[in-house]
Short mmCIF file of C-alpha atoms in Angstrom, two decimals:
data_model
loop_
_atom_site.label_atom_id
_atom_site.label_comp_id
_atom_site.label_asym_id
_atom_site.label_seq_id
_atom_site.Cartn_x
_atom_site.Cartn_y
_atom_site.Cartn_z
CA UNK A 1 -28.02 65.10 1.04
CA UNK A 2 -26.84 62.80 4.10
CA UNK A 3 -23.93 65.59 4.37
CA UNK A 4 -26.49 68.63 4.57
CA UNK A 5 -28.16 66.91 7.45
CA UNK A 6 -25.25 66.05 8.65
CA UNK A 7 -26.57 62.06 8.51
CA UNK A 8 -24.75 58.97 7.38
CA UNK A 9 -25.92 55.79 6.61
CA UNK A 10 -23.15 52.73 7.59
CA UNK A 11 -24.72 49.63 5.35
CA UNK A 12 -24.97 45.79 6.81
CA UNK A 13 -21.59 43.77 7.26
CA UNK A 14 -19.53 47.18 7.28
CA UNK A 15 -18.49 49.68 10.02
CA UNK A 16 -17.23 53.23 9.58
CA UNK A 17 -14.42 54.88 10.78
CA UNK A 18 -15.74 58.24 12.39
CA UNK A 19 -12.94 61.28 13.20
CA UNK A 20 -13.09 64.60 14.52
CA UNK A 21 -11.29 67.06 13.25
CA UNK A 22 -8.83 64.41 11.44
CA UNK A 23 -8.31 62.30 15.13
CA UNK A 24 -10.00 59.14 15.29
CA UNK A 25 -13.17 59.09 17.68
CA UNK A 26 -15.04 55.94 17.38
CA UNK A 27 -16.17 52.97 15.00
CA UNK A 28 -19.55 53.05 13.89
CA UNK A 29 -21.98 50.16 13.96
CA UNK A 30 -24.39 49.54 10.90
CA UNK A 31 -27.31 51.87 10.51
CA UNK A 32 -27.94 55.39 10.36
CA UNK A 33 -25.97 58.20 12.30
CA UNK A 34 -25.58 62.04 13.03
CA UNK A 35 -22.37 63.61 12.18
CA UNK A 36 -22.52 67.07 12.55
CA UNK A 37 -20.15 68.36 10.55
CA UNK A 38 -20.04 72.24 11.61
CA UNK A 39 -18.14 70.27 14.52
CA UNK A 40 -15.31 68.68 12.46
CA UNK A 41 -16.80 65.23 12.54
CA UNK A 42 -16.50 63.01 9.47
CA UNK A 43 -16.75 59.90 7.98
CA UNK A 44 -13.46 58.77 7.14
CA UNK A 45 -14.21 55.45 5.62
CA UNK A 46 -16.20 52.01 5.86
CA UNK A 47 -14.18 48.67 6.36
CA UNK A 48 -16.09 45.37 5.58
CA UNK A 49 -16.43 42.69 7.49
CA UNK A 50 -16.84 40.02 5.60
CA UNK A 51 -14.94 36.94 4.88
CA UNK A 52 -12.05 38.02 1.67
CA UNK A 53 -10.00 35.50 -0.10
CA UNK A 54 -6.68 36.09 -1.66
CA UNK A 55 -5.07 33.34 -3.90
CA UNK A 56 -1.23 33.92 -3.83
CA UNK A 57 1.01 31.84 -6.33
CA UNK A 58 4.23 31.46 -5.41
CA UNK A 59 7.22 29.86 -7.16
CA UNK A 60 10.27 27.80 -5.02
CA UNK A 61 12.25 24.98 -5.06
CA UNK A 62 11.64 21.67 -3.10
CA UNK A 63 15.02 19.58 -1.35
CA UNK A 64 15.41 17.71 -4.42
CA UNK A 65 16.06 21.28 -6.52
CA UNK A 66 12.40 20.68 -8.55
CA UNK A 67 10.73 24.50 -9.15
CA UNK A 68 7.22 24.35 -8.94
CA UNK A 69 4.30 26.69 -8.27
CA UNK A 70 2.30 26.87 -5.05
CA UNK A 71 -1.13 28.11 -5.10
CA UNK A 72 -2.07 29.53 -1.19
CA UNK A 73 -5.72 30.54 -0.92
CA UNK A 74 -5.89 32.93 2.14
CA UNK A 75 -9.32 33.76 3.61
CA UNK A 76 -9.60 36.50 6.28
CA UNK A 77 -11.90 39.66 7.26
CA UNK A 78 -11.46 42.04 9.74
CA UNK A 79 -12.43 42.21 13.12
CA UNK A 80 -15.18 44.28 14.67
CA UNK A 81 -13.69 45.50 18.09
CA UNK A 82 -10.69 45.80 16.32
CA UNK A 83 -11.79 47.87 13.27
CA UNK A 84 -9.89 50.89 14.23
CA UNK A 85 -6.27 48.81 13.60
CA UNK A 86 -7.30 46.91 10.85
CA UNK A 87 -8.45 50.56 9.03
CA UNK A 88 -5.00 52.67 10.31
CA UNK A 89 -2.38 50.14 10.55
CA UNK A 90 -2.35 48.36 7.34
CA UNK A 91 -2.39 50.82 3.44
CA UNK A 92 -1.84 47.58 1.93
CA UNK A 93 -3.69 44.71 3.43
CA UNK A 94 -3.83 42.11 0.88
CA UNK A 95 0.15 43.09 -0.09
CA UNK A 96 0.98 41.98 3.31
CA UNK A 97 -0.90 38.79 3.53
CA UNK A 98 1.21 38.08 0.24
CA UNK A 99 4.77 38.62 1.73
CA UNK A 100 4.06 36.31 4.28
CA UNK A 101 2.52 33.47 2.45
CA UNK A 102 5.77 33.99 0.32
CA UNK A 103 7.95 33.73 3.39
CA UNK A 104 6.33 30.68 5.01
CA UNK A 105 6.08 28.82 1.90
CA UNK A 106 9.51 29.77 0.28
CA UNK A 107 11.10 28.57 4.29
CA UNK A 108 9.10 25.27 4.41
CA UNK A 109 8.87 23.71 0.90
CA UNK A 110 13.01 23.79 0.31
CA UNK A 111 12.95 20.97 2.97
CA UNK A 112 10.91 18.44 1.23
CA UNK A 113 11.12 16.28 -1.69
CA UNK A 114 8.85 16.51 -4.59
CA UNK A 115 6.48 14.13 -3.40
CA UNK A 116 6.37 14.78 0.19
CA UNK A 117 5.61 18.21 -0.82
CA UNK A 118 1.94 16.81 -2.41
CA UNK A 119 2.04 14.26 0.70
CA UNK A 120 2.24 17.12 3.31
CA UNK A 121 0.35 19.87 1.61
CA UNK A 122 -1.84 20.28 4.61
CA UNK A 123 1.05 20.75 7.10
CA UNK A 124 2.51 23.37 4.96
CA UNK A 125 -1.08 25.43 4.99
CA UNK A 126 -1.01 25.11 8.71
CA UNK A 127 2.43 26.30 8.77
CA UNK A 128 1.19 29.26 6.46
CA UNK A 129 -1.70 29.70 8.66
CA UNK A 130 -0.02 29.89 12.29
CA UNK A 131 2.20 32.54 10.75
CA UNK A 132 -0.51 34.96 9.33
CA UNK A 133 -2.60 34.42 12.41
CA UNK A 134 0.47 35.83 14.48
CA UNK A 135 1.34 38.82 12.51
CA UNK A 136 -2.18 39.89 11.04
CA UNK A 137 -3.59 39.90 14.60
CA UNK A 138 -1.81 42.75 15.14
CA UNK A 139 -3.21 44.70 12.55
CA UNK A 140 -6.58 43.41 13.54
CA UNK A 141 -7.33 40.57 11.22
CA UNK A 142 -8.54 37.39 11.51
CA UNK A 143 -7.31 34.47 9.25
CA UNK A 144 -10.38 32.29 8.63
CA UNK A 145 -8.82 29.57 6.75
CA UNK A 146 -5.73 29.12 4.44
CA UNK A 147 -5.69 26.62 1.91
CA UNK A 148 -2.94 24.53 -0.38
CA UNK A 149 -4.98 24.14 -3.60
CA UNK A 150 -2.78 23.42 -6.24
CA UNK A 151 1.33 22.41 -6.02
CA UNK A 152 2.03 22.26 -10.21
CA UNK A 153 5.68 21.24 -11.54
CA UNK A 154 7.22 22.26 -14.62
CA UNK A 155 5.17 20.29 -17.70
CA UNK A 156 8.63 17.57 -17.89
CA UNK A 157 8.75 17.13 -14.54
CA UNK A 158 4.92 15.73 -14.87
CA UNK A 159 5.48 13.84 -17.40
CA UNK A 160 8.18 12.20 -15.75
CA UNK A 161 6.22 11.39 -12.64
CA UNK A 162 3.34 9.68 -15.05
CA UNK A 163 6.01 7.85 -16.80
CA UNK A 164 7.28 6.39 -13.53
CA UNK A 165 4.12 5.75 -12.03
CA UNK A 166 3.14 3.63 -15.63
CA UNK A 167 6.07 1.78 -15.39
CA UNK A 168 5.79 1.17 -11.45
CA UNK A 169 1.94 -0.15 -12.50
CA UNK A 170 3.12 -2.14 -15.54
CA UNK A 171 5.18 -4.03 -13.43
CA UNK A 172 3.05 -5.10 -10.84
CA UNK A 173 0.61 -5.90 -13.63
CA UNK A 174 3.54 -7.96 -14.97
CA UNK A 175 4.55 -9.91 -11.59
CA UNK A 176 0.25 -10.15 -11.23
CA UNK A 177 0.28 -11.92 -14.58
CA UNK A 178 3.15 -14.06 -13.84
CA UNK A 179 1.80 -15.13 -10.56
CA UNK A 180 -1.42 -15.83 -12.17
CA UNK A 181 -0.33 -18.26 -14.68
CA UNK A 182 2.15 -20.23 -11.81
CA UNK A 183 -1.22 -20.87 -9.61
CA UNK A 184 -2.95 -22.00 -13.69
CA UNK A 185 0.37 -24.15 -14.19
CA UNK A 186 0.01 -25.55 -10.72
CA UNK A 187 -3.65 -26.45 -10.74
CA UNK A 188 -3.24 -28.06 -14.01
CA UNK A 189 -0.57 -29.98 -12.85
CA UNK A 190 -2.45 -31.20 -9.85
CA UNK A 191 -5.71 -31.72 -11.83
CA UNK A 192 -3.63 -34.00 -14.22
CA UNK A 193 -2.18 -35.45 -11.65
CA UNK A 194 -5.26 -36.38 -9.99
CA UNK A 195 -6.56 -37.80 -13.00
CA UNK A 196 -3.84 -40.51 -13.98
CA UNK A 197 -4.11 -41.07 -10.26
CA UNK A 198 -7.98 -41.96 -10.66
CA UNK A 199 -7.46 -43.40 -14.51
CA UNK A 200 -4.75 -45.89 -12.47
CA UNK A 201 -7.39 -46.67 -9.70
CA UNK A 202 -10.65 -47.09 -12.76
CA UNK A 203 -7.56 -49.62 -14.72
CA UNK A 204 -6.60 -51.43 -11.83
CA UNK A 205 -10.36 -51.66 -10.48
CA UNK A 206 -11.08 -53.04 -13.97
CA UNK A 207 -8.27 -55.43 -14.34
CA UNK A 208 -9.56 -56.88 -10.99
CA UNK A 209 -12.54 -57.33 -11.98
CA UNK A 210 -11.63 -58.92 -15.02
CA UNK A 211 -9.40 -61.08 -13.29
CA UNK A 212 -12.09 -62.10 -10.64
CA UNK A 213 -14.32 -62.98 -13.42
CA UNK A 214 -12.20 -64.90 -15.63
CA UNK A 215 -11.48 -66.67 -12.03
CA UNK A 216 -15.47 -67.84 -11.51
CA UNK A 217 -15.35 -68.65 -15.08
CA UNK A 218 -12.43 -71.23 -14.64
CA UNK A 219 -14.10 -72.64 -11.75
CA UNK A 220 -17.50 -72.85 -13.05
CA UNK A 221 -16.95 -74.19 -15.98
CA UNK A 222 -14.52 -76.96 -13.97
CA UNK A 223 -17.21 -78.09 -12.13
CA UNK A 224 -19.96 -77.85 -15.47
CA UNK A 225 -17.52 -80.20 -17.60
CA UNK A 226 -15.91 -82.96 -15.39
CA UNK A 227 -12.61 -83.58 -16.96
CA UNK A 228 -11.61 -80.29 -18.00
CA UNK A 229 -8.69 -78.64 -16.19
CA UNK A 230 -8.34 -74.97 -15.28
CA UNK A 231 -5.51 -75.18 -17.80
CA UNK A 232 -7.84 -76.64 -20.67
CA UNK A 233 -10.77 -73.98 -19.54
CA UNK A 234 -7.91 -71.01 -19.54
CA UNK A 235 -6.78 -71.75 -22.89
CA UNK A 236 -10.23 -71.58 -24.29
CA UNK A 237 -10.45 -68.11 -22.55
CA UNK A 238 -7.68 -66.89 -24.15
CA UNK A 239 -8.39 -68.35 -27.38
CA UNK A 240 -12.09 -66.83 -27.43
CA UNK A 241 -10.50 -63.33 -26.11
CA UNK A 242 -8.21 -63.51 -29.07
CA UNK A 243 -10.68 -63.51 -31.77
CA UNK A 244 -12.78 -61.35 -29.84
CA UNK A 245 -9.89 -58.78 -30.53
CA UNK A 246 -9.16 -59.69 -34.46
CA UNK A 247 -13.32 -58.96 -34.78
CA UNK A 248 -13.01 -55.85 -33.09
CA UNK A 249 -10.16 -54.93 -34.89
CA UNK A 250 -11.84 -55.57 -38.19
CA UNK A 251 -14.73 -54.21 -37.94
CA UNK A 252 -13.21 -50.68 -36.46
CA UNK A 253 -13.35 -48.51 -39.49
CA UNK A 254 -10.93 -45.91 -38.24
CA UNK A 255 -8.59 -48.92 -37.41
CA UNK A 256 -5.02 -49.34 -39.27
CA UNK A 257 -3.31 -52.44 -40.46
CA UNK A 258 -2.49 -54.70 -37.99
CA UNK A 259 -0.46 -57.83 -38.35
CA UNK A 260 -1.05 -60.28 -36.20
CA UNK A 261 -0.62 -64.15 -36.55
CA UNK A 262 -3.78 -65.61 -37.02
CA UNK A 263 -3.38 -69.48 -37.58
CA UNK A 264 -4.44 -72.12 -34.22
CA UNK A 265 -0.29 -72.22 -33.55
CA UNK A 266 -0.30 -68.97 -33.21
CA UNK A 267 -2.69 -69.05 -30.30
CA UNK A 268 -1.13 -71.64 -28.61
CA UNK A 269 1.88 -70.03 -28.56
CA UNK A 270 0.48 -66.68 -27.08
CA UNK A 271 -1.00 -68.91 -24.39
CA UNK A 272 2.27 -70.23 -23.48
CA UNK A 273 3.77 -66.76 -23.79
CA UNK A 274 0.93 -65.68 -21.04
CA UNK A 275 1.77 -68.68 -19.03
CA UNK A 276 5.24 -68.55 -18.66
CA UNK A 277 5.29 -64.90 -17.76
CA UNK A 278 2.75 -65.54 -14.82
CA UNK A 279 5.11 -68.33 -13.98
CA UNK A 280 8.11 -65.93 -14.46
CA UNK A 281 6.41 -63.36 -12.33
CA UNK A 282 5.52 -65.96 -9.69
CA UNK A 283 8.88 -66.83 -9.00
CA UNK A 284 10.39 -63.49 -8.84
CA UNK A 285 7.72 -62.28 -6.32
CA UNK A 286 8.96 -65.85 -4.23
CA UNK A 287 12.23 -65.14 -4.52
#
């Protein structure tokens, strides 16, 4: 019907390519228009305007001779004031966008190693990108955006990687442990150490005190009992310390056998034994 009344109707985000008599005349805009066609005017196509994408895989090798697959995602659309180009130039659009991704990516990846490959995906999209934008300009289209989304090895290769990486994190979990246990080791050892060194202080605070008070006793009971000597009072100390010990020692019931001598010699002598290495001390410290 639109030809009869020689009427065409160009729909949104398109434009149409309008000729006369098979030479191109003009683009037109969308809406309705009069093409009278007893004049050789016709409509010799639309061309949309909208954004395309075109995912191109692509297989190469990177510096270190790995093969893998590169996935390029390629968005572009045509441009308006250019829509005459973009319809006349190009049979093939998304064809050529394909060669060149091909090109770029098949010059740029060969330089790189595996993993600077992942490491500068984004440099190699711009690289893609700058190219397109050069040579599809001339056939008036506009590259929107172009995109690295996927880099895959071969399924060993992966494997590989993951095995390396595991053993790269087992070690530094390793090393982590190891350092771990040195700083345990080390404030155990400093904790123990602390502790004999306060045990030593509580012993010798003790013995002090046990030594100051077996001093007041001497004295005091001196003074209580004329007559007595510090050597007669000190002998009774020791004497009343000893059987304090035998009691305790008897009536501990986790105790073992213990053989000490028990008769009134036997106390004497362990007095003298005391004595004469305080004496023996005494001169060693003069000397």
């Amino acid at each position: 019907m639109g030809n009869i009344f020689c009427c065409v109707k160009v729909d949104q985000s398109k434009v149409a390519i309008k000729e006369k008599f098979g030479k191109y005349v003009e683009v037109l805009e969308p809406g309705c228009h009069c093409l009278p066609w007893v004049f050789g005017e016709r409509l010799a196509g639309h061309l949309s305007l909208r954004v395309q994408q075109l995912d191109v895989r692509c297989e190469t090798k990177t510096k270190d001779n790995v093969f893998v697959n590169v996935v390029a995602s390629v968005q572009y659309r045509a441009m308006a004031d250019r829509a005459n180009d973009a319809f006349y130039k190009l049979s093939n659009t998304r064809t050529q966008i394909q060669s060149y991704v091909f090109d770029v990516i098949r010059a740029s990846v060969p330089k790189m190693n595996l993993d600077d490959t992942f490491e500068q995906k984004n440099e190699i999209a711009k690289a893609v990108e700058l190219e397109l934008e050069k040579a599809m300009s001339t056939y008036g289209y506009e590259i929107v955006q172009t995109l690295i989304i996927d880099i895959e090895p071969a399924q060993n290769v992966k494997s590989a990687m993951n095995e390396i990486n595991a053993a790269a994190r087992l070690r530094l979990a390793a090393q982590e442990k190891g350092e771990a246990e040195k700083i345990m080791q080390i404030k155990r050892a400093e904790g123990d150490a602390e502790s004999k060194h306060l045990s030593g202080l509580g012993i010798a605070r003790q013995r002090q005190a046990i030594v100051d008070g077996l001093r007041d006793s001497v004295l005091g009971f001196s003074i209580n009992v004329p007559g007595t000597t510090p050597k007669d009072v000190m002998d009774m100390v020791l004497v009343t310390q000893y059987f304090d010990t035998m009691k305790e020692i008897g009536a501990t019931s986790k105790s073992s056998a213990v053989f000490i001598p028990h008769g009134p010699g036997a106390v004497r002598d362990v007095a003298t034994q005391i004595r004469d290495g305080l004496l023996q001390a005494n001169n060693l410290h003069i000397d």
